[in-house]
Coordinates of C-alpha atoms in Angstrom, one line a residue:
Chain A
X1421 CA 114.6 78.1 92.2
X1422 CA 113.4 74.7 93.4
X1423 CA 115.7 71.7 93.9
X1424 CA 116.2 68.6 95.9
X1425 CA 119.4 67.1 97.1
X1426 CA 119.4 63.5 98.1
X1427 CA 121.9 61.2 99.8
X1428 CA 124.1 59.4 97.4
X1429 CA 123.9 55.6 97.3
X1430 CA 124.0 52.8 97.0
X1431 CA 123.1 51.8 100.5
X1432 CA 123.4 48.2 101.7
X1433 CA 121.8 47.2 105.0
X1434 CA 121.2 44.0 106.9
X1435 CA 117.7 42.9 107.5
X1436 CA 116.2 44.6 110.6
X1437 CA 118.7 47.5 110.5
X1438 CA 117.7 51.2 110.9
X1439 CA 117.4 53.2 107.7
X1440 CA 117.9 56.9 107.1
X1441 CA 118.0 58.4 103.7
X1442 CA 118.8 62.2 103.8
X1443 CA 116.9 64.7 101.7
X1444 CA 117.2 68.5 101.7
X1445 CA 115.5 71.0 99.5
X1446 CA 115.6 74.5 98.2
X1447 CA 112.3 76.1 97.4
X1448 CA 110.4 79.4 97.2
X1449 CA 107.2 79.6 99.2
X1450 CA 105.8 76.5 100.9
X1451 CA 106.3 73.3 98.9
X1452 CA 104.8 69.9 99.5
X1453 CA 107.3 67.1 100.0
X1454 CA 107.1 63.5 98.8
X1455 CA 109.0 60.2 98.9
X1456 CA 108.6 57.8 96.1
X1457 CA 109.7 54.2 95.8
X1458 CA 110.7 52.4 92.6
X1459 CA 110.9 48.6 92.5
X1460 CA 112.8 47.0 89.6
X1461 CA 111.0 47.2 86.3
X1462 CA 108.2 49.4 87.7
X1463 CA 107.3 53.0 87.8
X1464 CA 107.6 55.3 90.8
X1465 CA 105.0 54.8 93.5
X1466 CA 104.1 57.3 96.1
X1467 CA 105.4 56.2 99.5
X1468 CA 104.4 59.2 101.7
X1469 CA 104.0 62.9 101.7
X1470 CA 103.8 66.0 103.9
X1471 CA 102.2 69.2 102.9
X1472 CA 103.3 71.7 105.6
X1473 CA 106.0 72.3 108.2
X1474 CA 106.2 69.8 111.0
X1475 CA 103.9 67.4 109.2
X1476 CA 104.9 63.7 109.5
X1477 CA 104.2 61.4 106.5
X1478 CA 104.1 57.7 107.2
X1479 CA 103.4 54.5 105.3
X1480 CA 104.5 50.9 105.5
X1481 CA 106.7 51.6 108.5
X1482 CA 108.5 54.5 106.7
X1483 CA 108.4 58.0 108.2
X1484 CA 109.6 61.5 107.2
X1485 CA 109.1 64.8 108.9
X1486 CA 108.9 68.1 107.1
X1487 CA 111.5 70.3 108.8
X1488 CA 111.3 73.9 107.5
X1489 CA 114.1 75.2 109.8
X1490 CA 116.6 72.7 108.3
X1491 CA 114.8 72.4 104.9
X1492 CA 114.9 68.6 105.2
X1493 CA 112.7 65.6 104.7
X1494 CA 114.7 62.6 105.8
X1495 CA 113.2 59.1 105.2
X1496 CA 113.5 56.7 108.1
X1497 CA 112.5 53.1 108.9
X1498 CA 113.2 51.3 112.1
X1499 CA 113.6 47.8 110.8
X1500 CA 114.1 47.2 107.1
X1501 CA 113.2 44.0 105.3
X1502 CA 114.5 42.4 102.1
X1503 CA 111.3 43.5 100.4
X1504 CA 112.3 47.2 101.0
X1505 CA 115.1 46.8 98.4
X1506 CA 114.3 49.5 95.8
X1507 CA 115.3 53.0 94.7
X1508 CA 113.9 55.9 96.8
X1509 CA 113.3 59.3 95.4
X1510 CA 112.7 62.5 97.4
X1511 CA 110.6 65.1 95.6
X1512 CA 109.0 68.5 96.0
X1513 CA 106.0 70.2 94.4
X1514 CA 106.5 73.9 94.0
X1515 CA 104.4 76.7 95.3
X1516 CA 103.8 77.9 91.8
X1517 CA 103.2 75.8 88.7
X1518 CA 102.5 72.2 88.4
X1519 CA 105.9 70.7 88.3
X1520 CA 107.7 68.2 90.5
X1521 CA 111.4 68.4 91.3
X1522 CA 113.1 65.1 92.0
X1523 CA 116.3 64.1 93.8
X1524 CA 118.6 61.7 91.9
X1525 CA 117.4 58.6 93.8
X1526 CA 119.0 56.4 96.4
X1527 CA 119.3 52.7 95.8
X1528 CA 118.8 50.5 98.9
X1529 CA 119.7 46.8 99.1
X1530 CA 118.7 44.8 102.1
X1531 CA 120.5 41.6 102.7
X1532 CA 119.1 38.7 104.8
Chain B
X640 CA 90.9 51.7 89.9
X641 CA 92.3 54.6 88.0
X642 CA 95.6 54.1 86.4
X643 CA 98.2 55.2 83.8
X644 CA 98.9 52.7 81.0
X645 CA 102.0 53.0 78.8
X646 CA 102.6 51.0 75.7
X647 CA 104.6 49.3 74.5
X648 CA 106.6 48.2 77.6
X649 CA 109.7 47.5 75.4
X650 CA 110.6 48.8 72.0
X651 CA 113.7 48.4 69.8
X652 CA 114.0 50.7 66.9
X653 CA 116.7 51.9 64.5
X654 CA 118.4 55.2 64.3
X655 CA 116.5 57.7 62.2
X656 CA 113.1 56.1 62.6
X657 CA 110.1 57.9 64.0
X658 CA 108.7 56.3 67.2
X659 CA 105.6 57.1 69.2
X660 CA 105.2 56.0 72.8
X661 CA 101.6 55.9 74.1
X662 CA 100.3 57.1 77.5
X663 CA 96.7 56.8 78.6
X664 CA 95.4 57.8 82.0
X665 CA 92.0 57.2 83.6
X666 CA 92.5 59.6 86.5
X667 CA 90.8 62.4 84.5
X668 CA 93.8 64.6 85.4
X669 CA 94.5 67.8 83.4
X670 CA 98.2 67.7 84.1
X671 CA 100.4 65.1 82.3
X672 CA 104.2 64.7 82.1
X673 CA 106.8 62.7 80.2
X674 CA 110.1 61.9 81.9
X675 CA 113.1 59.9 80.9
X676 CA 115.2 58.0 83.4
X677 CA 118.9 57.3 82.9
X678 CA 121.6 56.1 85.3
X679 CA 123.4 59.0 86.8
X680 CA 120.8 61.5 85.7
X681 CA 117.7 60.5 87.7
X682 CA 114.4 61.7 86.2
X683 CA 114.4 64.4 83.6
X684 CA 111.4 66.2 82.3
X685 CA 110.8 66.0 78.6
X686 CA 107.4 67.6 77.9
X687 CA 104.3 68.4 79.9
X688 CA 100.7 69.4 79.4
X689 CA 98.3 71.3 81.6
X690 CA 95.2 70.5 79.5
X691 CA 93.8 69.7 76.1
X692 CA 95.7 71.6 73.3
X693 CA 98.3 72.7 75.8
X694 CA 101.9 71.5 75.6
X695 CA 105.2 72.7 77.1
X696 CA 108.9 71.9 76.7
X697 CA 110.8 70.5 79.7
X698 CA 114.5 70.5 80.3
X699 CA 115.4 67.8 77.7
X700 CA 112.8 68.4 74.9
X701 CA 115.1 68.4 71.8
X702 CA 114.2 65.6 69.5
X703 CA 110.8 64.9 71.1
X704 CA 107.3 66.2 70.6
X705 CA 103.9 65.7 72.2
X706 CA 100.3 66.5 71.4
X707 CA 97.2 66.6 73.6
X708 CA 93.9 66.1 71.8
X709 CA 91.9 64.8 74.8
X710 CA 92.3 64.6 78.5
X711 CA 93.3 60.9 78.7
X712 CA 96.2 60.7 76.2
X713 CA 99.6 62.3 75.8
X714 CA 101.6 60.4 73.2
X715 CA 105.4 61.1 73.0
X716 CA 107.0 61.1 69.5
X717 CA 110.7 60.8 68.8
X718 CA 110.9 62.5 65.4
X719 CA 114.2 60.8 64.3
X720 CA 115.4 58.4 66.9
X721 CA 119.0 58.7 68.0
X722 CA 121.1 56.3 70.2
X723 CA 121.2 59.0 72.9
X724 CA 117.5 58.5 73.3
X725 CA 117.9 55.0 74.5
X726 CA 116.3 55.2 77.9
X727 CA 113.3 54.3 80.1
X728 CA 110.4 56.7 79.6
X729 CA 107.8 57.4 82.2
X730 CA 104.4 59.1 81.8
X731 CA 102.8 60.7 84.8
X732 CA 99.8 62.7 85.7
X733 CA 98.4 64.7 88.7
X734 CA 95.6 66.9 89.8
X735 CA 96.2 70.6 89.9
X736 CA 97.6 71.8 93.3
X737 CA 100.9 71.6 95.0
X738 CA 99.6 68.9 97.5
X739 CA 98.6 66.5 94.7
X740 CA 101.0 63.6 94.1
X741 CA 102.3 62.5 90.7
X742 CA 101.0 59.1 89.5
X743 CA 103.3 57.1 87.2
X744 CA 102.9 54.5 84.6
X745 CA 105.2 51.5 84.5
X746 CA 107.4 52.8 81.8
X747 CA 108.6 52.0 78.3
X748 CA 112.1 50.8 77.8
X749 CA 113.3 52.1 74.4
X750 CA 116.5 50.9 72.7
X751 CA 117.7 52.7 69.6
X752 CA 120.2 50.7 67.6

């Protein structure tokens, strides 16, 4: 079946630090992979996506590369800001059906 | 811009009452979903619909129902609210196809007393 395993949080970083949030997946076929961000009191927003192996998704300084050989889609940012404080969700869209599979979310707090 | 609107944003109700949460999308998507979000459980799928008159149960459907009479709306009904249903509820929609992202509403925070 399909599933997503995401790095446990919470994560606390100082401003301008490097961020990595690990995400690995299990899937049949060739899923699409996504990162979502949730700010307090809001719904989830699409941050970036990758639809095939070796694709790199990027947005707002965040990047993630679809690694089929390691079944991973780790989120990275070179220099985090206080405004990046949020909960981050890794997700996949299965090869069949119309459902999404989410990780449990990683809470990030960036301190000045 | 297309969007998903959920109402109300906050709701307090008593145990045993029937409650309906509204979801309206202007994306013209066939696929709509209801999730609940709880600390320690992440997002859990309640019900989903692939089109008008189509509804399906998700992993935590007990005590909930949905109906789909048009493309835009998927209301979620709690038949007899229980304290275990205190949660934040999110509606989402997407186009058909594994590359299409989910678009979320801003959620309804429901408290059952």
